[in-house]
Amino acid sequence: MSKQNDRNERHKKAMERKKAHIDGKIAQATIDKGLMIVLTGNGKGKSSSAFGMLARSVGHGLRCGVIQFIKGVWETGEHLLFQDHPQVEFHVMNTGFTWETQDREADIAAAVATWEKAAELLNNKDVDVVLLDELTYMLTYGYLDKEMVISALENRPPMQHVIVTGRSASKELIEIADTVTELGESKHAFYDGVKVQKGIDY
Ligand code: ATP
Ligand code: MG
Protein backbone atom coordinates (compact mmCIF):
# COMPACT_ATOMS: atom_id res chain seq x y z
CA MET A 1 0.00 0.00 0.00
CA SER A 2 1.37 3.39 -0.92
CA LYS A 3 2.03 5.98 1.78
CA GLN A 4 -0.87 8.03 0.46
CA ASN A 5 -3.32 5.09 0.64
CA ASP A 6 -2.17 4.30 4.14
CA ARG A 7 -2.81 7.88 5.20
CA ASN A 8 -6.25 7.90 3.54
CA GLU A 9 -7.16 4.66 5.36
CA ARG A 10 -6.11 6.09 8.75
CA HIS A 11 -8.07 9.26 8.07
CA LYS A 12 -11.20 7.21 7.19
CA LYS A 13 -10.90 5.19 10.43
CA ALA A 14 -10.43 8.36 12.51
CA MET A 15 -13.45 10.00 10.85
CA GLU A 16 -15.58 6.89 11.50
CA ARG A 17 -14.65 7.00 15.21
CA LYS A 18 -15.40 10.74 15.32
CA LYS A 19 -18.78 10.26 13.63
CA ALA A 20 -19.74 7.47 16.06
CA HIS A 21 -18.80 9.73 18.99
CA ILE A 22 -20.73 12.75 17.65
CA ASP A 23 -23.78 10.64 16.66
CA GLY A 24 -23.85 9.29 20.22
CA LYS A 25 -23.80 12.83 21.65
CA ILE A 26 -26.52 13.96 19.22
CA ALA A 27 -28.72 11.00 20.25
CA GLN A 28 -28.31 12.06 23.91
CA ALA A 29 -29.51 15.63 23.24
CA THR A 30 -33.28 15.29 23.45
CA ILE A 31 -34.32 18.44 25.30
CA ASP A 32 -36.21 21.28 23.61
CA LYS A 33 -36.29 24.51 25.61
CA GLY A 34 -35.96 28.25 25.45
CA LEU A 35 -32.26 29.03 25.87
CA MET A 36 -30.55 31.89 27.60
CA ILE A 37 -27.35 32.83 25.80
CA VAL A 38 -24.78 35.27 27.15
CA LEU A 39 -22.13 36.78 24.86
CA THR A 40 -19.53 38.59 26.90
CA GLY A 41 -15.80 39.42 27.03
CA ASN A 42 -13.64 42.17 25.57
CA GLY A 43 -13.30 40.82 22.03
CA LYS A 44 -15.32 42.02 19.05
CA GLY A 45 -18.27 39.87 18.01
CA LYS A 46 -20.87 39.97 20.80
CA SER A 47 -23.61 42.08 19.20
CA SER A 48 -22.85 40.89 15.68
CA SER A 49 -23.19 37.24 16.80
CA ALA A 50 -26.45 38.07 18.55
CA PHE A 51 -27.81 39.76 15.43
CA GLY A 52 -26.67 36.75 13.42
CA MET A 53 -28.99 34.59 15.57
CA LEU A 54 -31.72 37.18 15.11
CA ALA A 55 -31.31 36.95 11.32
CA ARG A 56 -31.56 33.15 11.51
CA SER A 57 -34.67 33.38 13.67
CA VAL A 58 -36.34 35.90 11.38
CA GLY A 59 -35.47 33.67 8.43
CA HIS A 60 -37.36 30.84 10.11
CA GLY A 61 -40.41 33.04 10.62
CA LEU A 62 -39.94 33.44 14.39
CA ARG A 63 -41.26 36.50 16.21
CA CYS A 64 -38.45 38.55 17.75
CA GLY A 65 -37.93 41.46 20.11
CA VAL A 66 -34.77 43.57 20.34
CA ILE A 67 -33.82 46.05 23.02
CA GLN A 68 -30.56 47.97 22.62
CA PHE A 69 -29.58 49.37 25.99
CA ILE A 70 -26.91 51.68 24.65
CA LYS A 71 -27.45 53.97 21.72
CA GLY A 72 -24.28 54.70 19.81
CA VAL A 73 -23.52 57.72 17.69
CA TRP A 74 -23.93 55.82 14.40
CA GLU A 75 -27.16 54.47 12.96
CA THR A 76 -26.53 50.72 12.97
CA GLY A 77 -27.09 48.35 10.05
CA GLU A 78 -29.07 46.00 12.30
CA HIS A 79 -31.49 48.78 13.21
CA LEU A 80 -31.88 49.85 9.58
CA LEU A 81 -32.49 46.24 8.57
CA PHE A 82 -34.90 45.14 11.29
CA GLN A 83 -36.68 48.25 12.60
CA ASP A 84 -39.63 47.98 10.20
CA HIS A 85 -39.59 44.21 9.85
CA PRO A 86 -43.07 42.79 10.57
CA GLN A 87 -41.63 39.99 12.76
CA VAL A 88 -39.38 42.27 14.82
CA GLU A 89 -40.19 44.72 17.60
CA PHE A 90 -37.12 46.96 17.97
CA HIS A 91 -36.47 49.46 20.78
CA VAL A 92 -33.34 51.55 21.28
CA MET A 93 -32.61 53.28 24.60
CA ASN A 94 -33.10 56.96 24.12
CA THR A 95 -29.69 58.15 25.33
CA GLY A 96 -26.10 58.21 24.13
CA PHE A 97 -23.16 56.29 25.52
CA THR A 98 -22.97 56.83 29.25
CA TRP A 99 -19.55 58.46 29.06
CA GLU A 100 -21.06 60.96 26.64
CA THR A 101 -24.14 61.91 28.61
CA GLN A 102 -22.40 61.99 32.02
CA ASP A 103 -25.79 62.33 33.63
CA ARG A 104 -26.45 59.35 35.88
CA GLU A 105 -30.00 60.32 36.84
CA ALA A 106 -31.07 60.72 33.19
CA ASP A 107 -29.37 57.43 32.27
CA ILE A 108 -31.18 55.59 35.08
CA ALA A 109 -34.55 57.01 33.97
CA ALA A 110 -33.84 55.95 30.38
CA ALA A 111 -32.70 52.48 31.50
CA VAL A 112 -35.81 51.94 33.60
CA ALA A 113 -38.14 53.12 30.81
CA THR A 114 -36.33 50.86 28.33
CA TRP A 115 -36.47 47.93 30.74
CA GLU A 116 -40.28 48.16 30.75
CA LYS A 117 -40.24 47.24 27.05
CA ALA A 118 -37.90 44.33 27.80
CA ALA A 119 -40.15 43.13 30.63
CA GLU A 120 -43.15 43.16 28.26
CA LEU A 121 -41.29 41.02 25.73
CA LEU A 122 -40.12 38.61 28.46
CA ASN A 123 -43.74 38.26 29.53
CA ASN A 124 -45.14 37.51 26.10
CA LYS A 125 -45.18 33.85 25.11
CA ASP A 126 -45.85 34.78 21.49
CA VAL A 127 -42.36 36.28 21.27
CA ASP A 128 -39.91 33.50 20.36
CA VAL A 129 -36.57 35.31 20.67
CA VAL A 130 -35.61 38.33 22.79
CA LEU A 131 -32.28 40.07 22.25
CA LEU A 132 -31.12 42.33 25.08
CA ASP A 133 -28.09 44.02 23.51
CA GLU A 134 -25.61 45.65 25.95
CA LEU A 135 -27.78 44.75 28.96
CA THR A 136 -24.75 43.84 31.10
CA TYR A 137 -23.80 47.52 31.58
CA MET A 138 -27.20 48.33 33.10
CA LEU A 139 -26.36 45.89 35.87
CA THR A 140 -22.67 46.81 36.29
CA TYR A 141 -23.53 50.52 36.57
CA GLY A 142 -26.42 49.69 38.91
CA TYR A 143 -28.96 51.38 36.59
CA LEU A 144 -31.36 48.44 36.85
CA ASP A 145 -32.14 46.33 39.88
CA LYS A 146 -30.27 43.04 39.54
CA GLU A 147 -32.93 40.90 41.22
CA MET A 148 -35.70 42.37 39.07
CA VAL A 149 -33.76 41.60 35.89
CA ILE A 150 -32.75 38.07 36.93
CA SER A 151 -36.28 37.24 38.03
CA ALA A 152 -37.79 38.47 34.73
CA LEU A 153 -35.25 36.40 32.78
CA GLU A 154 -35.89 33.28 34.87
CA ASN A 155 -39.66 33.58 34.71
CA ARG A 156 -39.93 34.16 30.96
CA PRO A 157 -42.02 31.70 28.89
CA PRO A 158 -40.27 28.27 28.89
CA MET A 159 -39.85 28.10 25.11
CA GLN A 160 -38.61 31.68 24.68
CA HIS A 161 -34.93 32.20 23.78
CA VAL A 162 -33.13 35.20 25.23
CA ILE A 163 -29.74 36.55 24.16
CA VAL A 164 -27.80 38.95 26.39
CA THR A 165 -24.68 40.82 25.25
CA GLY A 166 -22.14 43.16 26.81
CA ARG A 167 -18.76 43.08 28.53
CA SER A 168 -18.31 41.88 32.12
CA ALA A 169 -21.52 39.87 32.45
CA SER A 170 -22.31 39.53 36.16
CA LYS A 171 -22.00 36.12 37.82
CA GLU A 172 -25.78 36.00 38.30
CA LEU A 173 -26.36 36.32 34.54
CA ILE A 174 -23.77 33.64 33.85
CA GLU A 175 -25.30 31.34 36.47
CA ILE A 176 -28.79 31.36 34.96
CA ALA A 177 -27.60 31.13 31.31
CA ASP A 178 -27.53 27.89 29.32
CA THR A 179 -24.78 28.95 26.91
CA VAL A 180 -22.08 31.48 27.71
CA THR A 181 -19.41 32.59 25.27
CA GLU A 182 -16.58 34.84 26.35
CA LEU A 183 -15.08 36.54 23.31
CA GLY A 184 -11.40 37.28 23.86
CA GLU A 185 -9.54 40.10 22.24
CA SER A 186 -6.45 38.84 20.40
CA LYS A 187 -6.18 41.87 18.12
CA HIS A 188 -8.36 44.84 17.20
CA ALA A 189 -7.78 47.19 14.28
CA PHE A 190 -8.82 50.14 16.45
CA TYR A 191 -5.45 49.96 18.23
CA ASP A 192 -3.74 50.45 14.86
CA GLY A 193 -5.70 53.68 14.43
CA VAL A 194 -8.41 52.25 12.15
CA LYS A 195 -11.74 54.09 12.31
CA VAL A 196 -15.01 52.20 12.83
CA GLN A 197 -16.12 50.71 9.52
CA LYS A 198 -19.68 50.68 8.21
CA GLY A 199 -21.07 47.12 8.03
CA ILE A 200 -18.26 45.70 10.13
CA ASP A 201 -18.55 47.76 13.31
CA TYR A 202 -22.03 49.29 13.10
P1 ATP B 1 -19.74 43.98 17.44
O1 ATP B 1 -20.98 44.85 17.49
O2 ATP B 1 -18.83 44.41 16.35
O3 ATP B 1 -20.04 42.52 17.48
P2 ATP B 1 -19.24 43.90 20.25
O4 ATP B 1 -20.69 43.89 20.48
O5 ATP B 1 -18.47 42.66 20.61
O6 ATP B 1 -18.90 44.31 18.75
P3 ATP B 1 -19.03 46.29 21.87
O7 ATP B 1 -18.30 46.30 23.15
O8 ATP B 1 -20.52 46.33 21.92
O9 ATP B 1 -18.50 45.06 21.03
O10 ATP B 1 -18.47 47.48 21.02
C1 ATP B 1 -19.11 47.97 19.91
C2 ATP B 1 -18.17 48.69 18.99
O11 ATP B 1 -16.84 48.72 19.47
C3 ATP B 1 -18.04 48.06 17.62
O12 ATP B 1 -17.82 49.10 16.72
C4 ATP B 1 -16.83 47.19 17.72
O13 ATP B 1 -16.16 46.94 16.50
C5 ATP B 1 -15.97 47.98 18.64
N1 ATP B 1 -15.16 47.07 19.44
C6 ATP B 1 -15.51 45.83 19.86
N2 ATP B 1 -14.52 45.25 20.55
C7 ATP B 1 -13.53 46.14 20.59
C8 ATP B 1 -12.20 46.14 21.15
N3 ATP B 1 -11.73 45.10 21.83
N4 ATP B 1 -11.45 47.26 20.99
C9 ATP B 1 -11.91 48.33 20.31
N5 ATP B 1 -13.14 48.40 19.76
C10 ATP B 1 -13.93 47.32 19.88
MG1 MG C 1 -22.05 45.13 21.35
PDB file of C-alpha atoms and ligand atoms in Angstrom:
ATOM      1  CA  MET A   1       0.000   0.000   0.000  1.00  0.00           C
ATOM      2  CA  SER A   2       1.371   3.394  -0.915  1.00  0.00           C
ATOM      3  CA  LYS A   3       2.035   5.981   1.778  1.00  0.00           C
ATOM      4  CA  GLN A   4      -0.872   8.029   0.465  1.00  0.00           C
ATOM      5  CA  ASN A   5      -3.320   5.091   0.642  1.00  0.00           C
ATOM      6  CA  ASP A   6      -2.168   4.303   4.139  1.00  0.00           C
ATOM      7  CA  ARG A   7      -2.813   7.876   5.203  1.00  0.00           C
ATOM      8  CA  ASN A   8      -6.247   7.896   3.542  1.00  0.00           C
ATOM      9  CA  GLU A   9      -7.156   4.656   5.358  1.00  0.00           C
ATOM     10  CA  ARG A  10      -6.111   6.088   8.755  1.00  0.00           C
ATOM     11  CA  HIS A  11      -8.074   9.264   8.069  1.00  0.00           C
ATOM     12  CA  LYS A  12     -11.196   7.211   7.192  1.00  0.00           C
ATOM     13  CA  LYS A  13     -10.898   5.188  10.434  1.00  0.00           C
ATOM     14  CA  ALA A  14     -10.434   8.358  12.509  1.00  0.00           C
ATOM     15  CA  MET A  15     -13.453  10.004  10.853  1.00  0.00           C
ATOM     16  CA  GLU A  16     -15.578   6.890  11.505  1.00  0.00           C
ATOM     17  CA  ARG A  17     -14.648   7.004  15.208  1.00  0.00           C
ATOM     18  CA  LYS A  18     -15.397  10.737  15.324  1.00  0.00           C
ATOM     19  CA  LYS A  19     -18.781  10.255  13.633  1.00  0.00           C
ATOM     20  CA  ALA A  20     -19.740   7.473  16.065  1.00  0.00           C
ATOM     21  CA  HIS A  21     -18.803   9.726  18.994  1.00  0.00           C
ATOM     22  CA  ILE A  22     -20.732  12.748  17.645  1.00  0.00           C
ATOM     23  CA  ASP A  23     -23.779  10.641  16.657  1.00  0.00           C
ATOM     24  CA  GLY A  24     -23.845   9.295  20.225  1.00  0.00           C
ATOM     25  CA  LYS A  25     -23.800  12.825  21.652  1.00  0.00           C
ATOM     26  CA  ILE A  26     -26.525  13.956  19.224  1.00  0.00           C
ATOM     27  CA  ALA A  27     -28.724  11.004  20.251  1.00  0.00           C
ATOM     28  CA  GLN A  28     -28.313  12.058  23.912  1.00  0.00           C
ATOM     29  CA  ALA A  29     -29.514  15.632  23.241  1.00  0.00           C
ATOM     30  CA  THR A  30     -33.279  15.287  23.446  1.00  0.00           C
ATOM     31  CA  ILE A  31     -34.318  18.443  25.301  1.00  0.00           C
ATOM     32  CA  ASP A  32     -36.210  21.278  23.607  1.00  0.00           C
ATOM     33  CA  LYS A  33     -36.288  24.510  25.606  1.00  0.00           C
ATOM     34  CA  GLY A  34     -35.958  28.249  25.453  1.00  0.00           C
ATOM     35  CA  LEU A  35     -32.262  29.029  25.870  1.00  0.00           C
ATOM     36  CA  MET A  36     -30.548  31.895  27.598  1.00  0.00           C
ATOM     37  CA  ILE A  37     -27.349  32.834  25.803  1.00  0.00           C
ATOM     38  CA  VAL A  38     -24.783  35.269  27.153  1.00  0.00           C
ATOM     39  CA  LEU A  39     -22.131  36.777  24.860  1.00  0.00           C
ATOM     40  CA  THR A  40     -19.532  38.590  26.903  1.00  0.00           C
ATOM     41  CA  GLY A  41     -15.800  39.424  27.028  1.00  0.00           C
ATOM     42  CA  ASN A  42     -13.635  42.169  25.574  1.00  0.00           C
ATOM     43  CA  GLY A  43     -13.304  40.825  22.028  1.00  0.00           C
ATOM     44  CA  LYS A  44     -15.317  42.015  19.049  1.00  0.00           C
ATOM     45  CA  GLY A  45     -18.270  39.868  18.013  1.00  0.00           C
ATOM     46  CA  LYS A  46     -20.868  39.972  20.799  1.00  0.00           C
ATOM     47  CA  SER A  47     -23.607  42.076  19.196  1.00  0.00           C
ATOM     48  CA  SER A  48     -22.847  40.887  15.679  1.00  0.00           C
ATOM     49  CA  SER A  49     -23.186  37.241  16.797  1.00  0.00           C
ATOM     50  CA  ALA A  50     -26.449  38.074  18.553  1.00  0.00           C
ATOM     51  CA  PHE A  51     -27.814  39.764  15.432  1.00  0.00           C
ATOM     52  CA  GLY A  52     -26.674  36.746  13.425  1.00  0.00           C
ATOM     53  CA  MET A  53     -28.985  34.589  15.573  1.00  0.00           C
ATOM     54  CA  LEU A  54     -31.719  37.176  15.110  1.00  0.00           C
ATOM     55  CA  ALA A  55     -31.313  36.953  11.320  1.00  0.00           C
ATOM     56  CA  ARG A  56     -31.561  33.152  11.510  1.00  0.00           C
ATOM     57  CA  SER A  57     -34.667  33.378  13.674  1.00  0.00           C
ATOM     58  CA  VAL A  58     -36.345  35.900  11.378  1.00  0.00           C
ATOM     59  CA  GLY A  59     -35.465  33.670   8.431  1.00  0.00           C
ATOM     60  CA  HIS A  60     -37.358  30.838  10.107  1.00  0.00           C
ATOM     61  CA  GLY A  61     -40.406  33.045  10.619  1.00  0.00           C
ATOM     62  CA  LEU A  62     -39.941  33.443  14.393  1.00  0.00           C
ATOM     63  CA  ARG A  63     -41.256  36.497  16.212  1.00  0.00           C
ATOM     64  CA  CYS A  64     -38.447  38.545  17.750  1.00  0.00           C
ATOM     65  CA  GLY A  65     -37.933  41.458  20.107  1.00  0.00           C
ATOM     66  CA  VAL A  66     -34.772  43.570  20.341  1.00  0.00           C
ATOM     67  CA  ILE A  67     -33.824  46.047  23.018  1.00  0.00           C
ATOM     68  CA  GLN A  68     -30.558  47.971  22.621  1.00  0.00           C
ATOM     69  CA  PHE A  69     -29.582  49.373  25.994  1.00  0.00           C
ATOM     70  CA  ILE A  70     -26.906  51.680  24.655  1.00  0.00           C
ATOM     71  CA  LYS A  71     -27.453  53.971  21.720  1.00  0.00           C
ATOM     72  CA  GLY A  72     -24.281  54.703  19.808  1.00  0.00           C
ATOM     73  CA  VAL A  73     -23.520  57.717  17.686  1.00  0.00           C
ATOM     74  CA  TRP A  74     -23.929  55.821  14.396  1.00  0.00           C
ATOM     75  CA  GLU A  75     -27.163  54.473  12.959  1.00  0.00           C
ATOM     76  CA  THR A  76     -26.527  50.722  12.971  1.00  0.00           C
ATOM     77  CA  GLY A  77     -27.090  48.352  10.048  1.00  0.00           C
ATOM     78  CA  GLU A  78     -29.068  45.998  12.301  1.00  0.00           C
ATOM     79  CA  HIS A  79     -31.492  48.777  13.212  1.00  0.00           C
ATOM     80  CA  LEU A  80     -31.883  49.848   9.581  1.00  0.00           C
ATOM     81  CA  LEU A  81     -32.493  46.243   8.572  1.00  0.00           C
ATOM     82  CA  PHE A  82     -34.902  45.138  11.290  1.00  0.00           C
ATOM     83  CA  GLN A  83     -36.679  48.255  12.604  1.00  0.00           C
ATOM     84  CA  ASP A  84     -39.630  47.983  10.196  1.00  0.00           C
ATOM     85  CA  HIS A  85     -39.588  44.207   9.848  1.00  0.00           C
ATOM     86  CA  PRO A  86     -43.066  42.787  10.571  1.00  0.00           C
ATOM     87  CA  GLN A  87     -41.632  39.994  12.756  1.00  0.00           C
ATOM     88  CA  VAL A  88     -39.381  42.267  14.823  1.00  0.00           C
ATOM     89  CA  GLU A  89     -40.185  44.715  17.596  1.00  0.00           C
ATOM     90  CA  PHE A  90     -37.116  46.963  17.969  1.00  0.00           C
ATOM     91  CA  HIS A  91     -36.467  49.457  20.780  1.00  0.00           C
ATOM     92  CA  VAL A  92     -33.341  51.551  21.284  1.00  0.00           C
ATOM     93  CA  MET A  93     -32.610  53.281  24.597  1.00  0.00           C
ATOM     94  CA  ASN A  94     -33.097  56.961  24.119  1.00  0.00           C
ATOM     95  CA  THR A  95     -29.693  58.154  25.334  1.00  0.00           C
ATOM     96  CA  GLY A  96     -26.096  58.206  24.128  1.00  0.00           C
ATOM     97  CA  PHE A  97     -23.161  56.293  25.523  1.00  0.00           C
ATOM     98  CA  THR A  98     -22.975  56.834  29.252  1.00  0.00           C
ATOM     99  CA  TRP A  99     -19.552  58.465  29.061  1.00  0.00           C
ATOM    100  CA  GLU A 100     -21.055  60.965  26.636  1.00  0.00           C
ATOM    101  CA  THR A 101     -24.145  61.906  28.611  1.00  0.00           C
ATOM    102  CA  GLN A 102     -22.398  61.986  32.018  1.00  0.00           C
ATOM    103  CA  ASP A 103     -25.794  62.327  33.626  1.00  0.00           C
ATOM    104  CA  ARG A 104     -26.446  59.345  35.881  1.00  0.00           C
ATOM    105  CA  GLU A 105     -30.001  60.315  36.838  1.00  0.00           C
ATOM    106  CA  ALA A 106     -31.073  60.719  33.192  1.00  0.00           C
ATOM    107  CA  ASP A 107     -29.371  57.430  32.269  1.00  0.00           C
ATOM    108  CA  ILE A 108     -31.177  55.586  35.077  1.00  0.00           C
ATOM    109  CA  ALA A 109     -34.550  57.011  33.971  1.00  0.00           C
ATOM    110  CA  ALA A 110     -33.844  55.948  30.383  1.00  0.00           C
ATOM    111  CA  ALA A 111     -32.705  52.475  31.497  1.00  0.00           C
ATOM    112  CA  VAL A 112     -35.808  51.945  33.598  1.00  0.00           C
ATOM    113  CA  ALA A 113     -38.140  53.124  30.812  1.00  0.00           C
ATOM    114  CA  THR A 114     -36.331  50.863  28.330  1.00  0.00           C
ATOM    115  CA  TRP A 115     -36.467  47.927  30.741  1.00  0.00           C
ATOM    116  CA  GLU A 116     -40.285  48.161  30.747  1.00  0.00           C
ATOM    117  CA  LYS A 117     -40.236  47.238  27.046  1.00  0.00           C
ATOM    118  CA  ALA A 118     -37.895  44.325  27.803  1.00  0.00           C
ATOM    119  CA  ALA A 119     -40.153  43.127  30.628  1.00  0.00           C
ATOM    120  CA  GLU A 120     -43.153  43.160  28.261  1.00  0.00           C
ATOM    121  CA  LEU A 121     -41.286  41.016  25.734  1.00  0.00           C
ATOM    122  CA  LEU A 122     -40.116  38.610  28.463  1.00  0.00           C
ATOM    123  CA  ASN A 123     -43.745  38.256  29.533  1.00  0.00           C
ATOM    124  CA  ASN A 124     -45.144  37.514  26.096  1.00  0.00           C
ATOM    125  CA  LYS A 125     -45.176  33.845  25.111  1.00  0.00           C
ATOM    126  CA  ASP A 126     -45.853  34.783  21.487  1.00  0.00           C
ATOM    127  CA  VAL A 127     -42.362  36.279  21.267  1.00  0.00           C
ATOM    128  CA  ASP A 128     -39.914  33.500  20.359  1.00  0.00           C
ATOM    129  CA  VAL A 129     -36.574  35.313  20.666  1.00  0.00           C
ATOM    130  CA  VAL A 130     -35.613  38.325  22.794  1.00  0.00           C
ATOM    131  CA  LEU A 131     -32.284  40.075  22.249  1.00  0.00           C
ATOM    132  CA  LEU A 132     -31.116  42.328  25.080  1.00  0.00           C
ATOM    133  CA  ASP A 133     -28.094  44.023  23.506  1.00  0.00           C
ATOM    134  CA  GLU A 134     -25.606  45.649  25.949  1.00  0.00           C
ATOM    135  CA  LEU A 135     -27.782  44.748  28.957  1.00  0.00           C
ATOM    136  CA  THR A 136     -24.749  43.838  31.095  1.00  0.00           C
ATOM    137  CA  TYR A 137     -23.799  47.518  31.581  1.00  0.00           C
ATOM    138  CA  MET A 138     -27.203  48.333  33.096  1.00  0.00           C
ATOM    139  CA  LEU A 139     -26.355  45.893  35.874  1.00  0.00           C
ATOM    140  CA  THR A 140     -22.665  46.810  36.293  1.00  0.00           C
ATOM    141  CA  TYR A 141     -23.531  50.517  36.566  1.00  0.00           C
ATOM    142  CA  GLY A 142     -26.421  49.690  38.905  1.00  0.00           C
ATOM    143  CA  TYR A 143     -28.962  51.383  36.586  1.00  0.00           C
ATOM    144  CA  LEU A 144     -31.357  48.443  36.850  1.00  0.00           C
ATOM    145  CA  ASP A 145     -32.143  46.333  39.885  1.00  0.00           C
ATOM    146  CA  LYS A 146     -30.272  43.038  39.539  1.00  0.00           C
ATOM    147  CA  GLU A 147     -32.934  40.899  41.217  1.00  0.00           C
ATOM    148  CA  MET A 148     -35.696  42.369  39.070  1.00  0.00           C
ATOM    149  CA  VAL A 149     -33.763  41.601  35.886  1.00  0.00           C
ATOM    150  CA  ILE A 150     -32.751  38.071  36.929  1.00  0.00           C
ATOM    151  CA  SER A 151     -36.282  37.238  38.034  1.00  0.00           C
ATOM    152  CA  ALA A 152     -37.794  38.468  34.728  1.00  0.00           C
ATOM    153  CA  LEU A 153     -35.247  36.401  32.779  1.00  0.00           C
ATOM    154  CA  GLU A 154     -35.891  33.277  34.866  1.00  0.00           C
ATOM    155  CA  ASN A 155     -39.664  33.580  34.707  1.00  0.00           C
ATOM    156  CA  ARG A 156     -39.934  34.157  30.959  1.00  0.00           C
ATOM    157  CA  PRO A 157     -42.018  31.697  28.888  1.00  0.00           C
ATOM    158  CA  PRO A 158     -40.274  28.270  28.895  1.00  0.00           C
ATOM    159  CA  MET A 159     -39.847  28.102  25.110  1.00  0.00           C
ATOM    160  CA  GLN A 160     -38.610  31.685  24.684  1.00  0.00           C
ATOM    161  CA  HIS A 161     -34.933  32.198  23.781  1.00  0.00           C
ATOM    162  CA  VAL A 162     -33.132  35.203  25.228  1.00  0.00           C
ATOM    163  CA  ILE A 163     -29.741  36.546  24.164  1.00  0.00           C
ATOM    164  CA  VAL A 164     -27.800  38.952  26.387  1.00  0.00           C
ATOM    165  CA  THR A 165     -24.682  40.816  25.248  1.00  0.00           C
ATOM    166  CA  GLY A 166     -22.142  43.162  26.811  1.00  0.00           C
ATOM    167  CA  ARG A 167     -18.764  43.080  28.527  1.00  0.00           C
ATOM    168  CA  SER A 168     -18.307  41.876  32.116  1.00  0.00           C
ATOM    169  CA  ALA A 169     -21.516  39.865  32.447  1.00  0.00           C
ATOM    170  CA  SER A 170     -22.308  39.529  36.156  1.00  0.00           C
ATOM    171  CA  LYS A 171     -21.997  36.123  37.822  1.00  0.00           C
ATOM    172  CA  GLU A 172     -25.781  36.004  38.300  1.00  0.00           C
ATOM    173  CA  LEU A 173     -26.360  36.325  34.539  1.00  0.00           C
ATOM    174  CA  ILE A 174     -23.771  33.643  33.851  1.00  0.00           C
ATOM    175  CA  GLU A 175     -25.301  31.342  36.467  1.00  0.00           C
ATOM    176  CA  ILE A 176     -28.789  31.359  34.957  1.00  0.00           C
ATOM    177  CA  ALA A 177     -27.602  31.131  31.312  1.00  0.00           C
ATOM    178  CA  ASP A 178     -27.528  27.888  29.323  1.00  0.00           C
ATOM    179  CA  THR A 179     -24.785  28.946  26.908  1.00  0.00           C
ATOM    180  CA  VAL A 180     -22.084  31.480  27.714  1.00  0.00           C
ATOM    181  CA  THR A 181     -19.407  32.592  25.267  1.00  0.00           C
ATOM    182  CA  GLU A 182     -16.581  34.840  26.350  1.00  0.00           C
ATOM    183  CA  LEU A 183     -15.076  36.540  23.313  1.00  0.00           C
ATOM    184  CA  GLY A 184     -11.401  37.278  23.858  1.00  0.00           C
ATOM    185  CA  GLU A 185      -9.539  40.102  22.236  1.00  0.00           C
ATOM    186  CA  SER A 186      -6.455  38.844  20.403  1.00  0.00           C
ATOM    187  CA  LYS A 187      -6.179  41.873  18.120  1.00  0.00           C
ATOM    188  CA  HIS A 188      -8.357  44.840  17.200  1.00  0.00           C
ATOM    189  CA  ALA A 189      -7.776  47.189  14.275  1.00  0.00           C
ATOM    190  CA  PHE A 190      -8.824  50.141  16.455  1.00  0.00           C
ATOM    191  CA  TYR A 191      -5.448  49.958  18.234  1.00  0.00           C
ATOM    192  CA  ASP A 192      -3.744  50.451  14.859  1.00  0.00           C
ATOM    193  CA  GLY A 193      -5.700  53.678  14.434  1.00  0.00           C
ATOM    194  CA  VAL A 194      -8.409  52.251  12.150  1.00  0.00           C
ATOM    195  CA  LYS A 195     -11.740  54.088  12.311  1.00  0.00           C
ATOM    196  CA  VAL A 196     -15.015  52.198  12.826  1.00  0.00           C
ATOM    197  CA  GLN A 197     -16.115  50.711   9.519  1.00  0.00           C
ATOM    198  CA  LYS A 198     -19.681  50.680   8.208  1.00  0.00           C
ATOM    199  CA  GLY A 199     -21.074  47.119   8.027  1.00  0.00           C
ATOM    200  CA  ILE A 200     -18.258  45.696  10.134  1.00  0.00           C
ATOM    201  CA  ASP A 201     -18.551  47.761  13.309  1.00  0.00           C
ATOM    202  CA  TYR A 202     -22.031  49.290  13.101  1.00  0.00           C
TER     203      TYR A 202
HETATM  204  P1  ATP B   1     -19.743  43.982  17.441  1.00  0.00           P
HETATM  205  O1  ATP B   1     -20.980  44.848  17.489  1.00  0.00           O
HETATM  206  O2  ATP B   1     -18.834  44.408  16.354  1.00  0.00           O
HETATM  207  O3  ATP B   1     -20.044  42.522  17.475  1.00  0.00           O
HETATM  208  P2  ATP B   1     -19.235  43.905  20.251  1.00  0.00           P
HETATM  209  O4  ATP B   1     -20.685  43.889  20.477  1.00  0.00           O
HETATM  210  O5  ATP B   1     -18.473  42.658  20.614  1.00  0.00           O
HETATM  211  O6  ATP B   1     -18.902  44.308  18.752  1.00  0.00           O
HETATM  212  P3  ATP B   1     -19.026  46.295  21.874  1.00  0.00           P
HETATM  213  O7  ATP B   1     -18.299  46.303  23.154  1.00  0.00           O
HETATM  214  O8  ATP B   1     -20.516  46.330  21.916  1.00  0.00           O
HETATM  215  O9  ATP B   1     -18.496  45.059  21.032  1.00  0.00           O
HETATM  216  O10 ATP B   1     -18.468  47.480  21.016  1.00  0.00           O
HETATM  217  C1  ATP B   1     -19.108  47.974  19.906  1.00  0.00           C
HETATM  218  C2  ATP B   1     -18.165  48.694  18.994  1.00  0.00           C
HETATM  219  O11 ATP B   1     -16.835  48.721  19.472  1.00  0.00           O
HETATM  220  C3  ATP B   1     -18.040  48.057  17.618  1.00  0.00           C
HETATM  221  O12 ATP B   1     -17.820  49.100  16.715  1.00  0.00           O
HETATM  222  C4  ATP B   1     -16.828  47.193  17.724  1.00  0.00           C
HETATM  223  O13 ATP B   1     -16.164  46.942  16.503  1.00  0.00           O
HETATM  224  C5  ATP B   1     -15.973  47.982  18.639  1.00  0.00           C
HETATM  225  N1  ATP B   1     -15.163  47.066  19.445  1.00  0.00           N
HETATM  226  C6  ATP B   1     -15.507  45.832  19.861  1.00  0.00           C
HETATM  227  N2  ATP B   1     -14.525  45.251  20.554  1.00  0.00           N
HETATM  228  C7  ATP B   1     -13.529  46.135  20.587  1.00  0.00           C
HETATM  229  C8  ATP B   1     -12.201  46.144  21.151  1.00  0.00           C
HETATM  230  N3  ATP B   1     -11.731  45.096  21.825  1.00  0.00           N
HETATM  231  N4  ATP B   1     -11.450  47.262  20.989  1.00  0.00           N
HETATM  232  C9  ATP B   1     -11.910  48.329  20.311  1.00  0.00           C
HETATM  233  N5  ATP B   1     -13.140  48.403  19.757  1.00  0.00           N
HETATM  234  C10 ATP B   1     -13.933  47.322  19.878  1.00  0.00           C
HETATM  235 MG    MG B   2     -22.045  45.130  21.355  1.00  0.00          MG
END
